[in-house]
mmCIF file with all atom_site columns, C-alpha atoms in Angstrom:
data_model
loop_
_atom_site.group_PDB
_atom_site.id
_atom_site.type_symbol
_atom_site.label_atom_id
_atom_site.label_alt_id
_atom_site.label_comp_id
_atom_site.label_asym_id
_atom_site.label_entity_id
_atom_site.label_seq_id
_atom_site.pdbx_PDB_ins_code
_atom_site.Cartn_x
_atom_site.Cartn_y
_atom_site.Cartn_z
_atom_site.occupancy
_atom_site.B_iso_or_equiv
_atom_site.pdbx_formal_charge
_atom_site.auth_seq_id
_atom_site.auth_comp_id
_atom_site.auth_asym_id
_atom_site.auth_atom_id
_atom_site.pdbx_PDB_model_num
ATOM 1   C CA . UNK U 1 1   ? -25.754 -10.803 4.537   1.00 85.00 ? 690 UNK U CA 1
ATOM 2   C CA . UNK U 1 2   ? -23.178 -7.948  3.917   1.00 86.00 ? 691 UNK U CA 1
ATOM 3   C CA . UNK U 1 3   ? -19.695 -8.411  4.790   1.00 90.00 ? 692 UNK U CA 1
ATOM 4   C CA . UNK U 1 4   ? -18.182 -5.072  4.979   1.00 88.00 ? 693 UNK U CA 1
ATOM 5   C CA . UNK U 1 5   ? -14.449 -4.454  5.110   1.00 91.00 ? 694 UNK U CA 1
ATOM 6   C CA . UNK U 1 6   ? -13.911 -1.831  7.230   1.00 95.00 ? 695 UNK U CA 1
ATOM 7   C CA . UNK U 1 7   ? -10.312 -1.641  9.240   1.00 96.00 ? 696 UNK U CA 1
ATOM 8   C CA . UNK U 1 8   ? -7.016  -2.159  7.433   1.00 96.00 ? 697 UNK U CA 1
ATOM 9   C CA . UNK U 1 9   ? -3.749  -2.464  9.433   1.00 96.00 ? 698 UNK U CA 1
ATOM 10  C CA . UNK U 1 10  ? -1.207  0.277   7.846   1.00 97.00 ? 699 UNK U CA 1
ATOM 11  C CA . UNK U 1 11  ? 2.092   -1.165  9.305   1.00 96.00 ? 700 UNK U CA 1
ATOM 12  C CA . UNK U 1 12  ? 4.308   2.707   10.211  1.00 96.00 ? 701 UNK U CA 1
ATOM 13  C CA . UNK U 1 13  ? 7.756   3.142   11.838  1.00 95.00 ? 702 UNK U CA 1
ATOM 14  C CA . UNK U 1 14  ? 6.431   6.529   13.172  1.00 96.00 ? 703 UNK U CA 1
ATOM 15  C CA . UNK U 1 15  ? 2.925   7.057   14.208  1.00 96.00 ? 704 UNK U CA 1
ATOM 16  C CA . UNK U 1 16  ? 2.936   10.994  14.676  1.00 97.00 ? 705 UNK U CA 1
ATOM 17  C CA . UNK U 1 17  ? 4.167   10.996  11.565  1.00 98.00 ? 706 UNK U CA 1
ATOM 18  C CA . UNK U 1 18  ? 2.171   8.939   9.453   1.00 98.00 ? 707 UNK U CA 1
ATOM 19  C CA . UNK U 1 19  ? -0.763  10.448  11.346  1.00 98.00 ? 708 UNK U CA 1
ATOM 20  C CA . UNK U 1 20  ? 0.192   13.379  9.662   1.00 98.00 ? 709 UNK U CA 1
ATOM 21  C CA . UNK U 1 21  ? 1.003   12.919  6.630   1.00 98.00 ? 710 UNK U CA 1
ATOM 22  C CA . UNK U 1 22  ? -2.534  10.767  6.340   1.00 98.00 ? 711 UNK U CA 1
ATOM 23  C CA . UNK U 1 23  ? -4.529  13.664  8.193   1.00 98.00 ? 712 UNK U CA 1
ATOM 24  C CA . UNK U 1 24  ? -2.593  16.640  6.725   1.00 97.00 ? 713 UNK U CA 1
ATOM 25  C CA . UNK U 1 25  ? -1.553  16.025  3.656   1.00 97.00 ? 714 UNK U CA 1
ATOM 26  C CA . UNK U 1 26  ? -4.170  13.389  2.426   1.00 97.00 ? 715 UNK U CA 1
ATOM 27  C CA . UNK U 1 27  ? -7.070  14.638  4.491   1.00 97.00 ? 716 UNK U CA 1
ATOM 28  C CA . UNK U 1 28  ? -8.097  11.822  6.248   1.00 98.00 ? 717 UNK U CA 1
ATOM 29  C CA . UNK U 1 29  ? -10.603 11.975  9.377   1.00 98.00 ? 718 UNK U CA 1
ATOM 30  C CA . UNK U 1 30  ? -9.031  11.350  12.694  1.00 98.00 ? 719 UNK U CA 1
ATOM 31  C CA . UNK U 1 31  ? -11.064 9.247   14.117  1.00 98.00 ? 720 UNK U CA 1
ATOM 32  C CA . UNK U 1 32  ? -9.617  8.431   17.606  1.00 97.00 ? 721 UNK U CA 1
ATOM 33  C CA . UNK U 1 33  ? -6.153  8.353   18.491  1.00 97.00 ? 722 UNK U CA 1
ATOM 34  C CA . UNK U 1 34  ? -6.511  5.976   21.764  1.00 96.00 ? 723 UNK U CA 1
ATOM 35  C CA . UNK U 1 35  ? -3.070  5.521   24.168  1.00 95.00 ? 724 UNK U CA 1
ATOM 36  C CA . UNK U 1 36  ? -3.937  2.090   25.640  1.00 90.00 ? 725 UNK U CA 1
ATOM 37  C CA . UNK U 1 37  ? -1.219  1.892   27.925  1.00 85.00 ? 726 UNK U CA 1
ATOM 38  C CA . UNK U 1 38  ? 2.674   2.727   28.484  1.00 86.00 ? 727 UNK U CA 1
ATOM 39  C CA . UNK U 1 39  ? 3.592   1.246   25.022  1.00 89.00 ? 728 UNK U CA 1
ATOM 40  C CA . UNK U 1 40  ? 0.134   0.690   22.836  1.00 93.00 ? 729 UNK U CA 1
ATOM 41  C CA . UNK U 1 41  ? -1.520  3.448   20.642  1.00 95.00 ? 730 UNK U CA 1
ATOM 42  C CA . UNK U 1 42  ? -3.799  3.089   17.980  1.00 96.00 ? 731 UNK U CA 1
ATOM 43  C CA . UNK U 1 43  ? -4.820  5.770   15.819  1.00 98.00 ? 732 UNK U CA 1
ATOM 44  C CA . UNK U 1 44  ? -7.990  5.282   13.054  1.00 98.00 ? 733 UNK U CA 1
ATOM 45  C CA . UNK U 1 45  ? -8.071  7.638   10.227  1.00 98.00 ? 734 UNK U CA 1
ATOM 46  C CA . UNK U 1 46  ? -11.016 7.393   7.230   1.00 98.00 ? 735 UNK U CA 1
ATOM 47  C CA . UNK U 1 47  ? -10.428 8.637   3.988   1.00 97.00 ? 736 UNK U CA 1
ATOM 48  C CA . UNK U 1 48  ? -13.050 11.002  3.085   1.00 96.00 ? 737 UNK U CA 1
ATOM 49  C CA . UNK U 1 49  ? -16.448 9.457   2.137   1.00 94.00 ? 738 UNK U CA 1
ATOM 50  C CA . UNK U 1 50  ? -14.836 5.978   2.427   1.00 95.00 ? 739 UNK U CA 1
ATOM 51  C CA . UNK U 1 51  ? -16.762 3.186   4.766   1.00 94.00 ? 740 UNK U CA 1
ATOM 52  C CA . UNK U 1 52  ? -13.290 1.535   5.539   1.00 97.00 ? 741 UNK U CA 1
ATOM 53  C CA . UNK U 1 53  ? -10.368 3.105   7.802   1.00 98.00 ? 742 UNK U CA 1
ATOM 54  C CA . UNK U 1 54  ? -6.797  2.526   8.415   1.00 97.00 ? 743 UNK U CA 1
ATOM 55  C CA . UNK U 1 55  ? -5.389  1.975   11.529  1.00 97.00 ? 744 UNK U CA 1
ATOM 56  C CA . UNK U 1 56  ? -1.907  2.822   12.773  1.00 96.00 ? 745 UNK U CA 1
ATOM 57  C CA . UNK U 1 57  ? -0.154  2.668   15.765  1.00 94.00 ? 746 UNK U CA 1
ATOM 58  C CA . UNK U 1 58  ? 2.279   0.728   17.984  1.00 91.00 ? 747 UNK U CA 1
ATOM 59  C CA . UNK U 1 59  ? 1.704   -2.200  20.847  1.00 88.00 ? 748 UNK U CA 1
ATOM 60  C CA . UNK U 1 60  ? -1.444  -3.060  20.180  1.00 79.00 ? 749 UNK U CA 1
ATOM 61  C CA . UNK U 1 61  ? -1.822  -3.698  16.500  1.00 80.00 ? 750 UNK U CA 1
ATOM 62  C CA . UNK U 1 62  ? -0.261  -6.554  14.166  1.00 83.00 ? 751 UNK U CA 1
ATOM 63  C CA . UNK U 1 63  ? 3.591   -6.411  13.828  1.00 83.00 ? 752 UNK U CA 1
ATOM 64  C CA . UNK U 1 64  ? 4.511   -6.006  9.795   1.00 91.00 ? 753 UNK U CA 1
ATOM 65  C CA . UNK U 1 65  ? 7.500   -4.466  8.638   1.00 95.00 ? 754 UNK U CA 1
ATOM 66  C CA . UNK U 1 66  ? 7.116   -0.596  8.021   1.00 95.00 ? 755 UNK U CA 1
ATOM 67  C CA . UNK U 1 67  ? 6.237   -0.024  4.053   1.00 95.00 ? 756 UNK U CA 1
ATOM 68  C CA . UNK U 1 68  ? 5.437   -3.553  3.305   1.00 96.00 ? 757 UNK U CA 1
ATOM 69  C CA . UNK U 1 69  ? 1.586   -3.044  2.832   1.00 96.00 ? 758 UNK U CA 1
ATOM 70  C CA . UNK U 1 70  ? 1.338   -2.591  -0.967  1.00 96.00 ? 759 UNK U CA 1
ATOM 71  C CA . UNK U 1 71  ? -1.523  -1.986  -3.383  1.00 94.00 ? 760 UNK U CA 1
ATOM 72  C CA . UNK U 1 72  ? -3.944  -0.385  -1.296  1.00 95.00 ? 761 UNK U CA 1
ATOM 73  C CA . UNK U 1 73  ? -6.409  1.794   -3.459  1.00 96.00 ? 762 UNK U CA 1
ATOM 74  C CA . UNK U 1 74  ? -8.740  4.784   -3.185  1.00 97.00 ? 763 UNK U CA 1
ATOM 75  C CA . UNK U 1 75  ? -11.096 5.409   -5.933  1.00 96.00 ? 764 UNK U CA 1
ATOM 76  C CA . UNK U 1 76  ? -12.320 8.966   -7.014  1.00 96.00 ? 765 UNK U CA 1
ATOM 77  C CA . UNK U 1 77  ? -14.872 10.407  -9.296  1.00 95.00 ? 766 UNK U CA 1
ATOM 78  C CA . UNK U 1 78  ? -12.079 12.823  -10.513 1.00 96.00 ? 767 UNK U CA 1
ATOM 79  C CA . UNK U 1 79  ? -8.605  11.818  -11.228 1.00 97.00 ? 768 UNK U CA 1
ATOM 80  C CA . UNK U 1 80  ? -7.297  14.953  -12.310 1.00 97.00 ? 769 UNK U CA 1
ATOM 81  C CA . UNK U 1 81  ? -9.426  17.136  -9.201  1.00 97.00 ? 770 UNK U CA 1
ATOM 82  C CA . UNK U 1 82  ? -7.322  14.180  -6.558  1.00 97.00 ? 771 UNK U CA 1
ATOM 83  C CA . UNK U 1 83  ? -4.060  14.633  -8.350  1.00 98.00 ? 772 UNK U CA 1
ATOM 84  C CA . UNK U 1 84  ? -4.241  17.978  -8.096  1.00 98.00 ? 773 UNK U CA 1
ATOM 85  C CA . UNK U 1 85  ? -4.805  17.963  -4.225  1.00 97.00 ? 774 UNK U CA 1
ATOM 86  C CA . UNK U 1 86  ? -2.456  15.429  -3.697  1.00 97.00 ? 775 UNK U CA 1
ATOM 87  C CA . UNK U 1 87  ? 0.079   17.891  -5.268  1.00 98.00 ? 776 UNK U CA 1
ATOM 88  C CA . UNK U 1 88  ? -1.215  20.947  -3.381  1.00 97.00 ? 777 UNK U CA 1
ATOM 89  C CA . UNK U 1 89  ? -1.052  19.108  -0.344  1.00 96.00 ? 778 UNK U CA 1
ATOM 90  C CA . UNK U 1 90  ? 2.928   18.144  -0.812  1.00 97.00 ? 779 UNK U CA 1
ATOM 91  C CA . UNK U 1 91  ? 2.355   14.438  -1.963  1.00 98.00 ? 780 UNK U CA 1
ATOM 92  C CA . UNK U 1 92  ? 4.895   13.009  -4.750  1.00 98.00 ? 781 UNK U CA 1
ATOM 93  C CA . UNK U 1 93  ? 2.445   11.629  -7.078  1.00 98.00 ? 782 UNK U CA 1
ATOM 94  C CA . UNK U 1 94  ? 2.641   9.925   -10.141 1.00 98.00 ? 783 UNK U CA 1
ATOM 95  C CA . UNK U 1 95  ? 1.847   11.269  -13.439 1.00 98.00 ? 784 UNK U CA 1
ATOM 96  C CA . UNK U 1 96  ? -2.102  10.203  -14.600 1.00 98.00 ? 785 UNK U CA 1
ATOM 97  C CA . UNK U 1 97  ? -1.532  6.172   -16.004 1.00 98.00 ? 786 UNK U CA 1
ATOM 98  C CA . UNK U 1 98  ? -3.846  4.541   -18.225 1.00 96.00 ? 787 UNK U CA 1
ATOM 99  C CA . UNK U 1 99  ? -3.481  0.677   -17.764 1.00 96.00 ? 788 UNK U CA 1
ATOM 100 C CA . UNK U 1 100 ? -5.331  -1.365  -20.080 1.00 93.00 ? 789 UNK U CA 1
ATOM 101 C CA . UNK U 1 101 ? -8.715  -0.326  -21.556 1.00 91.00 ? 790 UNK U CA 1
ATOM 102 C CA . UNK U 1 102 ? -12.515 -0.331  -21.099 1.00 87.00 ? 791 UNK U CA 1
ATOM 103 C CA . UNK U 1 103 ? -14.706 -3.242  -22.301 1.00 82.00 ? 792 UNK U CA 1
ATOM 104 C CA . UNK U 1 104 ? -17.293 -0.853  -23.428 1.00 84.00 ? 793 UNK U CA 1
ATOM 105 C CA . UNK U 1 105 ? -17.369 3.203   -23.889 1.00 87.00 ? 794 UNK U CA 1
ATOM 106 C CA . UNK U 1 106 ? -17.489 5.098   -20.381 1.00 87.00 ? 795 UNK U CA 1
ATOM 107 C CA . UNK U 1 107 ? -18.571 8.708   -19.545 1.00 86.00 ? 796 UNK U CA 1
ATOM 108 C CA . UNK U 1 108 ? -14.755 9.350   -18.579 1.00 92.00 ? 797 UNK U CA 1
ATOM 109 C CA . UNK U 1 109 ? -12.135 7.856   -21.023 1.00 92.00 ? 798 UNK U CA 1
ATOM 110 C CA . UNK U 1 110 ? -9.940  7.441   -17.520 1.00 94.00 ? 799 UNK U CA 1
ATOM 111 C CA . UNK U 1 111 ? -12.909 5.653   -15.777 1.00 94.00 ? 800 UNK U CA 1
ATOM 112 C CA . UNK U 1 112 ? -11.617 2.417   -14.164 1.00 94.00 ? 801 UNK U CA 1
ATOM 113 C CA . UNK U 1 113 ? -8.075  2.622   -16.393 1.00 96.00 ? 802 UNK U CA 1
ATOM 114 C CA . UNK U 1 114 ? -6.765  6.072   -15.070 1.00 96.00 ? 803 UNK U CA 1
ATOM 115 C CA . UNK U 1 115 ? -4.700  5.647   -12.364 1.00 98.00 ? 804 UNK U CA 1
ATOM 116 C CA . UNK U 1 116 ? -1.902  7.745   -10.211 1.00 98.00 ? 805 UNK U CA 1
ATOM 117 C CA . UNK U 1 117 ? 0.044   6.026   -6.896  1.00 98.00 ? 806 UNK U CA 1
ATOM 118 C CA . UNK U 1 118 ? 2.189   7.350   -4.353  1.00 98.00 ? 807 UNK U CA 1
ATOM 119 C CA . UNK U 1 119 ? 3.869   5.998   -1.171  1.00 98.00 ? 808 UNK U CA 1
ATOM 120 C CA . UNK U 1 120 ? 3.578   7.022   2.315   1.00 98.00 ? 809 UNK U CA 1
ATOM 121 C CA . UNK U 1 121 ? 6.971   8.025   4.168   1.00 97.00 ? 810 UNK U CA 1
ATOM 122 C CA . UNK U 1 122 ? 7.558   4.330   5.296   1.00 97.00 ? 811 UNK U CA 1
ATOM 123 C CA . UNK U 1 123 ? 6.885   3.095   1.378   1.00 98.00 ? 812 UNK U CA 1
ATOM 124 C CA . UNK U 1 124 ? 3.856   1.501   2.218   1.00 98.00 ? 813 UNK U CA 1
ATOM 125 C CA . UNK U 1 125 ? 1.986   2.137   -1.363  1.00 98.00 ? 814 UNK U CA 1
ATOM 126 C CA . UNK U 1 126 ? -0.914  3.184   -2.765  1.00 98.00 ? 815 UNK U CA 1
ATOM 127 C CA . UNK U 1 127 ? -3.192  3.662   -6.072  1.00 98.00 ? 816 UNK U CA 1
ATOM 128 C CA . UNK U 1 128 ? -6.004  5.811   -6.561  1.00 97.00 ? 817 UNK U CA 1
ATOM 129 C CA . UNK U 1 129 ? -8.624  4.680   -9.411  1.00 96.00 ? 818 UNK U CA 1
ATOM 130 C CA . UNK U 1 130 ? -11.091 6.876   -10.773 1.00 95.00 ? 819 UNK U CA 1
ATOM 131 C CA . UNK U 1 131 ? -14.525 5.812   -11.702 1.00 92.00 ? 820 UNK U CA 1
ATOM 132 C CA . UNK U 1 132 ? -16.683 8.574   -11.910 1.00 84.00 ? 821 UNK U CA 1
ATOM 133 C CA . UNK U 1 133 ? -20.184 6.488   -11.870 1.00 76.00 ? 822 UNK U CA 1
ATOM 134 C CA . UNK U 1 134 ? -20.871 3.049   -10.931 1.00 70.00 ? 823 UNK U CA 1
ATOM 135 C CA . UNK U 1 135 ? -22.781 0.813   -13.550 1.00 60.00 ? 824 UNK U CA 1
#
């Protein structure tokens, strides 16, 4: 039996605009943004290619603080290709990091130990990984 994870809870202080800045600037899908009543929205954005979503909104998800979901992480065939249109796209990114080193020789020196990370504008953080083929 699979068990997929497929919704994570992205706790926001503002959800137009956190929608934004995930649709806009990091090109996530919109997948529904849903008013459920007077005071309950939930919005579900999917990074592209990615089997797992986010969800933001206000009333009818979880209450966390704003910005205290840390060390959620994307991974990319190209770490220098996502940097780059994380840059384009107005995100403050970090520098490419290499943290720690491969077991065994990979195609990509940076695959699985190249990393960059940003924040979104509540300071809920992220990394992206690249691996550029699965083994």
């Amino acid at each position: 039996m699979n068990w997929t994870l497929e919704v994570v809870i992205v706790p926001v202080s503002d959800v137009d605009r956190a929608k934004a800045f995930y649709a806009d600037q990091l090109g996530f899908a919109v997948d529904h943004d849903t008013v459920v009543g007077d005071d309950a929205r939930i919005v579900q954005l999917t990074p592209p290619g990615s089997g797992c979503s986010i969800v933001i909104g206000k009333g009818a998800v979880p209450e966390m603080p704003p910005g205290s979901l840390k060390g959620l992480q994307l991974v990319v065939p190209d770490l220098h290709k996502a940097r780059a249109q994380l840059v384009e796209r107005g995100v403050e990114v970090s520098e490419i990091q290499v943290l720690g080193e491969n077991p065994r020789p990979m195609p990509d020196p940076l695959d699985n130990v190249g990393f960059v990370f940003f924040t979104d504008p509540d300071g809920n953080a992220w990394a992206v990984q690249q691996i550029s083929e699965r083994a």
